Amino acid sequence: MKNTMVLVRTDDFQKAMVALADLVRYGGMKIRGEPRIVPPALSDWAFEKVVGEKPKKRYSAHVVAQIDLPPAKAIGRLREIHPPAHIIVIPPQSKVHGELLRLWGTLEKLKGFHQPKEIRRESKDEEE
């Protein structure tokens, strides 16, 4: 099974790491493998393909990570937690996902990111 991806767009890599940690801590997601740094042009292209419009704001830090949830569930969790970054969910069957996966080995690893411990999830998810 292919993993869903998230594209994190923010002002600096420290904020990107906080946003990824929030996905794990408060969103109950697991980051698979190591997040990668994405060139701004590739990030803008991915944004445009997934969202359907050109990005309105310029960011200087762009990171992509693979997560362990299906796209719909990931989007729902993102709406609940409001991380300190602009995050786009990239579904596994999309052209963007295929392109990012193809380039994965060439993208620089995000140094300094460590998977935090999961601390808070409502029990409603256990029922699903």
mmCIF file of C-alpha atoms in Angstrom:
data_model
loop_
_atom_site.group_PDB
_atom_site.id
_atom_site.type_symbol
_atom_site.label_atom_id
_atom_site.label_comp_id
_atom_site.label_asym_id
_atom_site.label_seq_id
_atom_site.Cartn_x
_atom_site.Cartn_y
_atom_site.Cartn_z
ATOM 1 C CA MET A 1 0.000 0.000 0.000
ATOM 2 C CA LYS A 2 1.273 3.444 -0.871
ATOM 3 C CA ASN A 3 1.385 6.022 1.907
ATOM 4 C CA THR A 4 -0.504 9.288 1.827
ATOM 5 C CA MET A 5 1.847 12.293 1.736
ATOM 6 C CA VAL A 6 1.652 15.697 3.345
ATOM 7 C CA LEU A 7 3.278 18.803 1.922
ATOM 8 C CA VAL A 8 4.244 21.283 4.645
ATOM 9 C CA ARG A 9 4.734 24.887 3.517
ATOM 10 C CA THR A 10 5.951 27.403 6.092
ATOM 11 C CA ASP A 11 8.432 30.184 6.870
ATOM 12 C CA ASP A 12 11.308 28.117 8.236
ATOM 13 C CA PHE A 13 12.324 24.512 8.821
ATOM 14 C CA GLN A 14 11.903 24.812 12.586
ATOM 15 C CA LYS A 15 8.188 25.565 12.081
ATOM 16 C CA ALA A 16 7.988 22.676 9.613
ATOM 17 C CA MET A 17 9.368 20.325 12.275
ATOM 18 C CA VAL A 18 6.876 21.635 14.846
ATOM 19 C CA ALA A 19 4.028 21.107 12.345
ATOM 20 C CA LEU A 20 5.172 17.528 11.654
ATOM 21 C CA ALA A 21 5.465 16.851 15.391
ATOM 22 C CA ASP A 22 1.922 18.212 15.843
ATOM 23 C CA LEU A 23 0.647 15.752 13.226
ATOM 24 C CA VAL A 24 2.045 12.928 15.348
ATOM 25 C CA ARG A 25 1.211 14.310 18.807
ATOM 26 C CA TYR A 26 -2.234 15.742 18.239
ATOM 27 C CA GLY A 27 -3.272 14.250 14.908
ATOM 28 C CA GLY A 28 -2.443 10.666 15.799
ATOM 29 C CA MET A 29 -0.491 10.189 12.554
ATOM 30 C CA LYS A 30 2.775 8.335 12.127
ATOM 31 C CA ILE A 31 5.454 9.754 9.862
ATOM 32 C CA ARG A 32 6.828 6.942 7.700
ATOM 33 C CA GLY A 33 10.521 7.194 6.915
ATOM 34 C CA GLU A 34 12.280 10.542 6.971
ATOM 35 C CA PRO A 35 10.639 13.786 5.836
ATOM 36 C CA ARG A 36 12.338 15.379 2.826
ATOM 37 C CA ILE A 37 13.035 18.968 1.820
ATOM 38 C CA VAL A 38 11.297 19.965 -1.421
ATOM 39 C CA PRO A 39 12.484 22.772 -3.737
ATOM 40 C CA PRO A 40 10.008 25.717 -3.740
ATOM 41 C CA ALA A 41 9.186 25.301 -7.450
ATOM 42 C CA LEU A 42 8.268 21.620 -6.947
ATOM 43 C CA SER A 43 6.211 22.551 -3.884
ATOM 44 C CA ASP A 44 4.346 25.236 -5.827
ATOM 45 C CA TRP A 45 3.683 22.765 -8.665
ATOM 46 C CA ALA A 46 2.384 20.137 -6.219
ATOM 47 C CA PHE A 47 0.193 22.740 -4.496
ATOM 48 C CA GLU A 48 -1.293 23.864 -7.806
ATOM 49 C CA LYS A 49 -2.010 20.298 -8.973
ATOM 50 C CA VAL A 50 -3.656 19.230 -5.690
ATOM 51 C CA VAL A 51 -5.499 22.438 -4.752
ATOM 52 C CA GLY A 52 -6.327 23.558 -8.282
ATOM 53 C CA GLU A 53 -5.021 27.106 -7.981
ATOM 54 C CA LYS A 54 -1.692 28.900 -7.760
ATOM 55 C CA PRO A 55 -0.338 29.446 -4.234
ATOM 56 C CA LYS A 56 -1.129 32.930 -2.949
ATOM 57 C CA LYS A 57 1.642 33.083 -0.351
ATOM 58 C CA ARG A 58 5.360 32.445 -0.771
ATOM 59 C CA TYR A 59 7.054 30.256 1.816
ATOM 60 C CA SER A 60 10.739 29.567 2.306
ATOM 61 C CA ALA A 61 10.523 26.069 3.846
ATOM 62 C CA HIS A 62 8.904 23.176 1.982
ATOM 63 C CA VAL A 63 8.857 19.645 3.379
ATOM 64 C CA VAL A 64 7.132 16.456 2.260
ATOM 65 C CA ALA A 65 6.468 13.480 4.533
ATOM 66 C CA GLN A 66 4.716 10.142 4.184
ATOM 67 C CA ILE A 67 2.020 9.370 6.747
ATOM 68 C CA ASP A 68 0.079 6.273 7.739
ATOM 69 C CA LEU A 69 -3.503 7.512 7.264
ATOM 70 C CA PRO A 70 -5.841 7.553 4.275
ATOM 71 C CA PRO A 71 -6.269 11.054 2.768
ATOM 72 C CA ALA A 72 -9.815 11.705 4.060
ATOM 73 C CA LYS A 73 -8.897 10.835 7.638
ATOM 74 C CA ALA A 74 -5.698 12.928 7.431
ATOM 75 C CA ILE A 75 -7.676 15.954 6.191
ATOM 76 C CA GLY A 76 -10.193 15.548 9.016
ATOM 77 C CA ARG A 77 -7.445 15.434 11.624
ATOM 78 C CA LEU A 78 -5.707 18.484 10.113
ATOM 79 C CA ARG A 79 -8.924 20.453 10.493
ATOM 80 C CA GLU A 80 -8.973 19.551 14.192
ATOM 81 C CA ILE A 81 -5.405 20.462 15.125
ATOM 82 C CA HIS A 82 -4.447 23.613 13.147
ATOM 83 C CA PRO A 83 -0.648 23.108 12.910
ATOM 84 C CA PRO A 84 1.638 26.183 12.537
ATOM 85 C CA ALA A 85 2.102 25.689 8.794
ATOM 86 C CA HIS A 86 0.142 25.319 5.586
ATOM 87 C CA ILE A 87 -0.296 21.575 5.028
ATOM 88 C CA ILE A 88 -1.688 19.879 1.938
ATOM 89 C CA VAL A 89 -2.644 16.196 1.869
ATOM 90 C CA ILE A 90 -1.477 14.378 -1.270
ATOM 91 C CA PRO A 91 -3.483 11.223 -2.052
ATOM 92 C CA PRO A 92 -1.562 8.081 -3.124
ATOM 93 C CA GLN A 93 -3.290 7.765 -6.523
ATOM 94 C CA SER A 94 -2.472 11.329 -7.619
ATOM 95 C CA LYS A 95 0.060 12.400 -10.271
ATOM 96 C CA VAL A 96 1.777 14.590 -7.639
ATOM 97 C CA HIS A 97 2.251 11.593 -5.328
ATOM 98 C CA GLY A 98 3.821 9.578 -8.144
ATOM 99 C CA GLU A 99 6.202 12.386 -9.042
ATOM 100 C CA LEU A 100 7.251 13.001 -5.414
ATOM 101 C CA LEU A 101 7.795 9.268 -4.922
ATOM 102 C CA ARG A 102 9.904 9.150 -8.095
ATOM 103 C CA LEU A 103 12.074 12.010 -6.797
ATOM 104 C CA TRP A 104 12.098 10.812 -3.151
ATOM 105 C CA GLY A 105 15.658 9.447 -3.209
ATOM 106 C CA THR A 106 17.030 12.695 -4.647
ATOM 107 C CA LEU A 107 15.371 14.967 -2.058
ATOM 108 C CA GLU A 108 17.441 16.099 0.913
ATOM 109 C CA LYS A 109 16.434 14.618 4.272
ATOM 110 C CA LEU A 110 15.058 17.018 6.872
ATOM 111 C CA LYS A 111 17.797 16.963 9.512
ATOM 112 C CA GLY A 112 16.849 17.169 13.169
ATOM 113 C CA PHE A 113 13.338 15.725 12.928
ATOM 114 C CA HIS A 114 12.625 13.006 15.445
ATOM 115 C CA GLN A 115 9.309 11.236 15.710
ATOM 116 C CA PRO A 116 7.734 12.520 18.950
ATOM 117 C CA LYS A 117 5.718 10.352 21.292
ATOM 118 C CA GLU A 118 2.004 10.394 20.620
ATOM 119 C CA ILE A 119 0.341 12.076 23.587
ATOM 120 C CA ARG A 120 -3.271 12.965 23.000
ATOM 121 C CA ARG A 121 -5.930 11.311 20.924
ATOM 122 C CA GLU A 122 -9.613 11.203 21.670
ATOM 123 C CA SER A 123 -10.954 7.700 22.162
ATOM 124 C CA LYS A 124 -13.495 8.266 19.367
ATOM 125 C CA ASP A 125 -10.822 7.136 16.887
ATOM 126 C CA GLU A 126 -10.502 3.750 18.539
ATOM 127 C CA GLU A 127 -14.118 3.060 17.577
ATOM 128 C CA GLU A 128 -13.500 3.655 13.833
#
